Structure formats: structure tokens, C-alpha cells
Amino acid sequence: MAEQSIQEKQFDLLYQELRRVADSLEALQARMSVLENIPGAVHELSRLNGTLESLAYAALGREGPTLRRRA
């Protein structure tokens, strides 16, 4: 009986440790899925930046800005 009790305790400890590992892996997987979306977001931000630059130049008109140099 004592040997079976020890085996059950060892099994329980092993199961708990495996559960912790599984939980850690799930957390890592969630982080990885977020990181996988970053390149697409960066690409979209780059496109948005280009669009904003185009709009800014279009708003300036044909002449462009008049710049004064400081003396």
C-alpha cells in the first residue's frame, strides 16, 4: 500500500508539472500568434504613411512650400 501511495504522489507531482508546462506553452503560443500579426500591421502602417505623404504634397499644391532661411 505504501508503495502505491508513493507512486500516486509521484504521478500527481508529474501531472502538476506537466500541467504547468502545458500552461506555459499555451501562453507562449498566444504571444506568438500576436507576433505573427506584426509584419502585416507594419506593412499597413507603411502604406498609410505613404498615403498621408501623398495627401500632404497634394494639399501644398503645385508651388510647394515657401521656405525661409534664417540669417
Backbone as a ProteinNet text record, in pm:
[ID]
protein_1_A
[PRIMARY]
MAEQSIQEKQFDLLYQELRRVADSLEALQARMSVLENIPGAVHELSRLNGTLESLAYAALGREGPTLRRRA
[TERTIARY]
81.2	0	85.7	191.5	277	342.1	381.1	444.6	346.3	222.5	121.2	94	93.2	70.6	183.9	307.2	422.8	411.7	371.4	356.5	246.2	139.6	31.4	77.8	155.8	208	303.2	388.8	480.8	403.6	300	216.5	150.5	97.3	33	132.4	253.1	354.8	394.1	410.7	444.5	332.1	208.2	93.4	87.1	110.2	108	217.1	334.3	444.5	412.3	356.1	315.7	207.1	116.7	12.3	74.3	175.5	243.8	314.1	378.1	445.5	342.9	231.7	126.5	71.7	51.5	3	104.2	232	336.6	339.3	324.3	321.9	201.8	89	-29.8	-7	56.9	86.3	183.6	284.9	380.5	312.9	224.5	153	67.2	3.9	-76.7	11.7	128.6	221.2	269.4	300	347.2	240.6	116.1	10.3	-2.2	22.3	21.9	140.4	257.3	377.1	366.1	293.1	277.6	200.4	117.9	38.6	116	229.4	304.1	352.5	411	457.1	344.5	226.9	114.1	76.9	78.6	46	151.6	278	385.6	368.9	334.4	312.3	197.5	89.3	-25.3	9.7	87.3	129.8	219.2	303.4	389	305	204.5	115.5	39.6	-6.1	-77.4	14.1	138.2	233.8	253.3	267	281.3	159.3	41.8	-81.5	-88.1	-51.9	-52.3	48.2	163.8	262.7	206.3	141.2	80.9	-24.7	-106.4	-209.1	-147	-41.4	24.5	81.8	149.4	203.6	91.9	-18	-131.3	-191.9	-194.6	-250.6	-162.7	-34.2	55.9	34.5	-20.3	-43.6	79.8	76.9	186.5	312.5	297.8	414.4	498.5	435.8	509.3	528.4	592.3	607.8	713.4	696	796.6	875.6	1004.6	1090.1	1177.6	1189.9	1279.1	1395.9	1511.7	1630.9	1660.1	1703.4	1739.9	1877.8	1891.4	2019.4	2117.8
-119.4	0	126	129.4	246.9	274.3	166.7	183.5	242.9	200.4	253.1	401.1	435.2	573.5	663.1	613.5	688.5	705.6	600.8	609	707.9	709	803.8	947.3	968.7	1102.7	1146.2	1053.3	1084.8	1117.8	1040.4	1065.5	1202.9	1234.4	1364.2	1478.9	1464.4	1567.6	1583.2	1472.2	1475	1539.3	1503.9	1561.3	1712.6	1757.7	1900.9	1974.3	1913.8	1975.3	1981.1	1875.2	1874.7	1978	1996.4	2097.5	2237.6	2263.5	2393.5	2416	2310.8	2321	2349.6	2278.4	2298.9	2441.3	2493.3	2630.6	2731.3	2706.3	2794.2	2790.2	2672.1	2659.3	2730.7	2724.2	2794.7	2945.7	2995.1	3138.5	3180	3097.9	3127.1	3125	3032.1	3022.6	3147	3196.1	3317.6	3437	3446.2	3554.9	3544.3	3424	3403.1	3441.9	3412.1	3447.9	3599.2	3671.1	3817.2	3866.3	3807.2	3848.4	3819.6	3714.8	3680.7	3788.4	3864.9	3970.1	4100.3	4114.3	4239.6	4275.6	4183.4	4224	4281.5	4225.1	4278.4	4418.2	4440.1	4572.2	4674.4	4635	4725	4762.2	4664.1	4690	4789.5	4768.7	4859.5	4999.8	5010.3	5141.9	5211.9	5136	5191.8	5245.6	5168.4	5214.3	5339.6	5341.9	5458.6	5580.5	5562.6	5672	5728	5639.4	5684.1	5760.9	5714.1	5783.1	5920.7	5929.6	6059.7	6156.1	6105.1	6190.2	6242.8	6155.4	6197.1	6304.1	6285.2	6385.3	6517.8	6510.9	6633.5	6710	6639.9	6707	6759.6	6686.5	6733.4	6858.3	6867.3	6984.3	7107.1	7087.5	7200.8	7265.6	7192.6	7246.2	7232.9	7302.7	7290.4	7361.8	7470.1	7550.7	7490	7419.9	7364.6	7468.9	7433.8	7528	7631.9	7747.6	7853.5	7847.6	7827.5	7814.7	7938.3	7986.4	8099.6	8049.6	8091	8052.6	8156.2	8108.9	8202	8260.2	8383.6	8451.5	8428.7
0	0	0	80.8	89.1	-45.6	-115.9	-246.5	-347.2	-342.6	-433.3	-403.6	-277.3	-237.1	-287.7	-279	-328.8	-479.3	-549.8	-695	-732.5	-656.7	-684.1	-660.9	-554.7	-526.8	-638.3	-682.9	-791.3	-919.4	-945.3	-1062	-1052	-934.3	-915.2	-934.3	-880.4	-896.6	-1043.1	-1111.2	-1252.7	-1333.3	-1300.6	-1370.3	-1349.1	-1227.3	-1198.1	-1276.5	-1281.8	-1355.8	-1505.4	-1557.8	-1698.6	-1725.6	-1631.4	-1645.2	-1652	-1565.9	-1566.9	-1700.8	-1750.9	-1880.7	-1991	-1987.4	-2088.2	-2080.8	-1961.1	-1944.8	-1999.9	-1973.7	-2026.1	-2178.4	-2234.4	-2379.9	-2440.6	-2375.8	-2423.9	-2421.9	-2316.6	-2307.5	-2418.2	-2441.8	-2548.6	-2685.1	-2704.9	-2831.3	-2854	-2749.4	-2760.9	-2797.5	-2735.8	-2768.5	-2912.1	-2955.3	-3092.3	-3193.8	-3165.2	-3259.8	-3271.1	-3161.8	-3167.2	-3250.1	-3228.7	-3301.8	-3450.9	-3486.9	-3628.4	-3702.7	-3633.8	-3697.4	-3713.9	-3650.4	-3653.9	-3794.6	-3873.2	-4007.1	-4094	-4087.5	-4164.2	-4119.2	-3988	-3934.6	-3976.6	-3975.4	-4016.5	-4164	-4245.5	-4388.2	-4407.4	-4337.2	-4348.5	-4300.3	-4192.9	-4144.5	-4246.6	-4313.5	-4417.4	-4532.8	-4572.7	-4679.7	-4637	-4513.8	-4461.9	-4461	-4422.4	-4420.2	-4561.2	-4659	-4797.4	-4844.7	-4807.8	-4844.9	-4781.2	-4654.4	-4585.4	-4648	-4688.2	-4754.9	-4886.7	-4962.2	-5089.8	-5067.6	-4966.7	-4936.7	-4894.4	-4816	-4770.7	-4889.7	-4982.2	-5100	-5188.8	-5200	-5280.1	-5218.6	-5088.7	-5021.1	-5041.3	-5065.1	-5086.4	-5222.7	-5315.1	-5449.4	-5536	-5650.1	-5747.6	-5702.7	-5628.8	-5594.1	-5482.7	-5397.1	-5284.4	-5176.1	-5068.5	-4956.8	-4984.2	-4926.1	-4932.5	-4801.9	-4818	-4700.7	-4689.2	-4570.4	-4543.9	-4461.7	-4502.2	-4427.1	-4320.8	-4208	-4101	-4128.9	-4095.3	-4119.4	-4008.6
[MASK]
+++++++++++++++++++++++++++++++++++++++++++++++++++++++++++++++++++++++

